[in-house]
């Protein structure tokens, strides 16, 4: 009984300490917190996350690993999650953002590569990985994957590239 009485003050203090802190604020649905080290994110961080999504199913309109990705959904997800950079949702709108143009022979990991695969203007996007490869969500029934820019199809449909400042 004495032993229990000695524990009571300790339990009371522990309970009061736990209750005295402020309540955590609820996180709004769909909110992704900015990275703890904003400004310290580099192209390799973008690449590791994008490559880590290889194998995720393609889904038109998809923008999460759980729902699957279309090409622009993949890009928007990776840049928002890794760097806290909000990009527009469609390929055409991302293309319209004022980003630095990059010549094909000057591509670096993390650069956005654009393609014209249907009609006029850009209609597909990926993230350049290096050594002639890029990661993208190519088509219905497929998955996020790595491809070569020099593949005849992608080479023929290549438009240009842009660099997102990190």
CSV table of C-alpha atoms in Angstrom, one decimal:
chain,number,residue,atom,x,y,z
A,1,UNK,CA,0.0,0.0,0.0
A,2,UNK,CA,2.8,2.4,0.8
A,3,UNK,CA,4.5,1.6,-2.5
A,4,UNK,CA,1.2,2.6,-4.3
A,5,UNK,CA,1.0,5.8,-2.3
A,6,UNK,CA,4.5,6.8,-3.4
A,7,UNK,CA,3.5,6.3,-7.1
A,8,UNK,CA,0.4,8.5,-6.9
A,9,UNK,CA,2.3,11.8,-7.0
A,10,UNK,CA,4.4,10.6,-9.9
A,11,UNK,CA,1.3,9.5,-11.9
A,12,UNK,CA,-0.5,12.8,-11.1
A,13,UNK,CA,2.5,14.9,-12.3
A,14,UNK,CA,2.9,12.7,-15.5
A,15,UNK,CA,-0.8,13.1,-16.3
A,16,UNK,CA,-0.7,16.9,-15.7
A,17,UNK,CA,2.4,17.2,-17.9
A,18,UNK,CA,0.8,15.3,-20.7
A,19,UNK,CA,-2.4,17.3,-20.5
A,20,UNK,CA,-0.8,20.7,-20.3
A,21,UNK,CA,0.6,20.7,-23.8
A,22,UNK,CA,-1.4,22.2,-26.6
A,23,UNK,CA,-3.5,20.0,-28.8
A,24,UNK,CA,-2.1,19.2,-32.2
A,25,UNK,CA,-4.0,21.0,-34.9
A,26,UNK,CA,-6.0,18.8,-37.2
A,27,UNK,CA,-4.5,18.2,-40.7
A,28,UNK,CA,-6.8,19.3,-43.5
A,29,UNK,CA,-7.7,16.5,-45.9
A,30,UNK,CA,-5.3,16.3,-48.9
A,31,UNK,CA,-2.7,18.5,-47.2
A,32,UNK,CA,0.9,17.4,-47.6
A,33,UNK,CA,3.3,19.1,-45.2
A,34,UNK,CA,6.3,20.9,-46.6
A,35,UNK,CA,9.6,19.1,-46.1
A,36,UNK,CA,11.4,19.8,-42.9
A,37,UNK,CA,14.5,20.9,-44.8
A,38,UNK,CA,13.0,23.2,-47.4
A,39,UNK,CA,15.7,24.6,-49.6
A,40,UNK,CA,17.9,21.6,-48.9
A,41,UNK,CA,16.2,19.4,-51.4
A,42,UNK,CA,18.2,18.5,-54.5
A,43,UNK,CA,17.6,16.7,-57.8
A,44,UNK,CA,18.6,13.3,-56.3
A,45,UNK,CA,15.8,13.6,-53.8
A,46,UNK,CA,13.4,14.0,-56.7
A,47,UNK,CA,14.9,11.1,-58.6
A,48,UNK,CA,14.9,8.7,-55.6
A,49,UNK,CA,11.2,9.3,-55.0
A,50,UNK,CA,10.2,9.1,-58.7
A,51,UNK,CA,12.2,5.9,-59.3
A,52,UNK,CA,10.7,4.5,-56.1
A,53,UNK,CA,7.3,4.8,-57.8
A,54,UNK,CA,8.3,2.6,-60.7
A,55,UNK,CA,5.7,-0.2,-61.0
A,56,UNK,CA,2.8,1.9,-59.7
A,57,UNK,CA,-0.2,1.3,-62.0
A,58,UNK,CA,-1.2,3.9,-64.6
A,59,UNK,CA,-4.5,5.5,-64.0
A,60,UNK,CA,-5.9,8.4,-66.1
A,61,UNK,CA,-6.4,11.3,-63.6
A,62,UNK,CA,-4.5,9.4,-60.9
A,63,UNK,CA,-2.2,11.4,-58.6
A,64,UNK,CA,-1.2,9.2,-55.7
A,65,UNK,CA,0.6,5.9,-55.3
A,66,UNK,CA,-2.6,4.4,-53.9
A,67,UNK,CA,-4.8,5.5,-56.8
A,68,UNK,CA,-2.1,5.2,-59.5
A,69,UNK,CA,-0.7,7.9,-61.7
A,70,UNK,CA,-1.1,9.5,-65.1
A,71,UNK,CA,2.0,11.3,-66.4
A,72,UNK,CA,1.3,14.8,-65.0
A,73,UNK,CA,-0.1,13.3,-61.7
A,74,UNK,CA,3.2,11.6,-61.2
A,75,UNK,CA,5.2,14.9,-61.7
A,76,UNK,CA,2.9,16.9,-59.5
A,77,UNK,CA,3.0,14.3,-56.7
A,78,UNK,CA,6.8,14.0,-56.6
A,79,UNK,CA,7.6,17.7,-56.7
A,80,UNK,CA,5.0,18.5,-54.0
A,81,UNK,CA,5.9,15.6,-51.7
A,82,UNK,CA,9.7,15.9,-52.0
A,83,UNK,CA,10.2,19.7,-52.4
A,84,UNK,CA,6.9,21.3,-51.4
A,85,UNK,CA,6.7,22.7,-54.9
A,86,UNK,CA,3.1,23.1,-56.2
A,87,UNK,CA,2.9,22.5,-60.0
A,88,UNK,CA,-0.3,22.8,-62.1
A,89,UNK,CA,-2.2,19.5,-62.7
A,90,UNK,CA,-1.9,19.2,-66.5
A,91,UNK,CA,1.0,18.8,-68.9
A,92,UNK,CA,0.0,21.9,-70.8
A,93,UNK,CA,-0.2,24.0,-67.6
A,94,UNK,CA,3.1,22.7,-66.3
A,95,UNK,CA,4.6,23.5,-69.7
A,96,UNK,CA,3.2,27.1,-69.4
A,97,UNK,CA,5.0,27.7,-66.1
A,98,UNK,CA,7.9,30.1,-66.4
A,99,UNK,CA,10.7,27.6,-66.0
A,100,UNK,CA,14.2,27.6,-67.5
A,101,UNK,CA,14.5,25.9,-70.9
A,102,UNK,CA,17.1,23.2,-71.0
A,103,UNK,CA,18.8,22.0,-74.2
A,104,UNK,CA,18.6,18.2,-74.7
A,105,UNK,CA,22.4,17.9,-74.6
A,106,UNK,CA,22.4,19.8,-71.2
A,107,UNK,CA,19.8,17.7,-69.4
A,108,UNK,CA,20.4,17.0,-65.7
A,109,UNK,CA,18.6,14.6,-63.3
A,110,UNK,CA,15.3,16.1,-62.1
A,111,UNK,CA,14.6,18.1,-65.3
A,112,UNK,CA,11.2,17.8,-66.8
A,113,UNK,CA,11.1,16.3,-70.3
A,114,UNK,CA,8.1,17.0,-72.6
A,115,UNK,CA,6.7,15.1,-75.5
A,116,UNK,CA,4.1,15.8,-78.2
A,117,UNK,CA,2.3,12.4,-78.5
A,118,UNK,CA,-1.1,13.5,-79.8
A,119,UNK,CA,-2.4,16.5,-81.7
A,120,UNK,CA,-0.5,19.8,-81.4
A,121,UNK,CA,1.5,20.9,-78.4
A,122,UNK,CA,2.9,18.9,-75.5
A,123,UNK,CA,0.8,16.0,-74.2
A,124,UNK,CA,3.2,13.9,-72.1
A,125,UNK,CA,5.8,14.6,-69.4
A,126,UNK,CA,8.5,12.7,-67.5
A,127,UNK,CA,11.4,13.3,-65.2
A,128,UNK,CA,14.9,13.0,-66.6
A,129,UNK,CA,17.0,10.5,-64.6
A,130,UNK,CA,20.3,10.7,-66.4
A,131,UNK,CA,22.2,8.5,-68.9
A,132,UNK,CA,19.5,9.0,-71.5
A,133,UNK,CA,16.7,7.7,-69.2
A,134,UNK,CA,13.5,9.2,-67.8
A,135,UNK,CA,10.7,8.0,-65.5
A,136,UNK,CA,7.1,8.5,-66.5
A,137,UNK,CA,3.6,7.1,-66.4
A,138,UNK,CA,3.1,6.2,-70.1
A,139,UNK,CA,-0.2,4.7,-70.8
A,140,UNK,CA,-3.4,2.9,-69.8
A,141,UNK,CA,-2.7,-0.7,-68.7
A,142,UNK,CA,0.9,0.1,-68.0
A,143,UNK,CA,2.9,1.2,-64.9
A,144,UNK,CA,5.3,4.0,-64.0
A,145,UNK,CA,8.5,3.0,-65.7
A,146,UNK,CA,11.9,4.0,-66.9
A,147,UNK,CA,12.5,4.5,-70.7
A,148,UNK,CA,15.3,5.8,-72.9
A,149,UNK,CA,14.9,9.2,-74.6
A,150,UNK,CA,16.7,7.6,-77.6
A,151,UNK,CA,14.0,5.0,-77.9
A,152,UNK,CA,12.7,5.7,-81.5
A,153,UNK,CA,9.2,6.5,-80.3
A,154,UNK,CA,10.3,8.9,-77.5
A,155,UNK,CA,13.0,10.4,-79.7
A,156,UNK,CA,10.6,11.1,-82.5
A,157,UNK,CA,8.0,12.7,-80.1
A,158,UNK,CA,10.5,14.7,-77.9
A,159,UNK,CA,9.6,18.3,-77.6
A,160,UNK,CA,11.9,20.0,-75.0
A,161,UNK,CA,12.9,20.2,-71.4
A,162,UNK,CA,12.5,22.6,-68.4
A,163,UNK,CA,14.2,22.8,-65.1
A,164,UNK,CA,12.3,23.4,-61.8
A,165,UNK,CA,14.4,25.4,-59.4
A,166,UNK,CA,15.0,23.5,-56.1
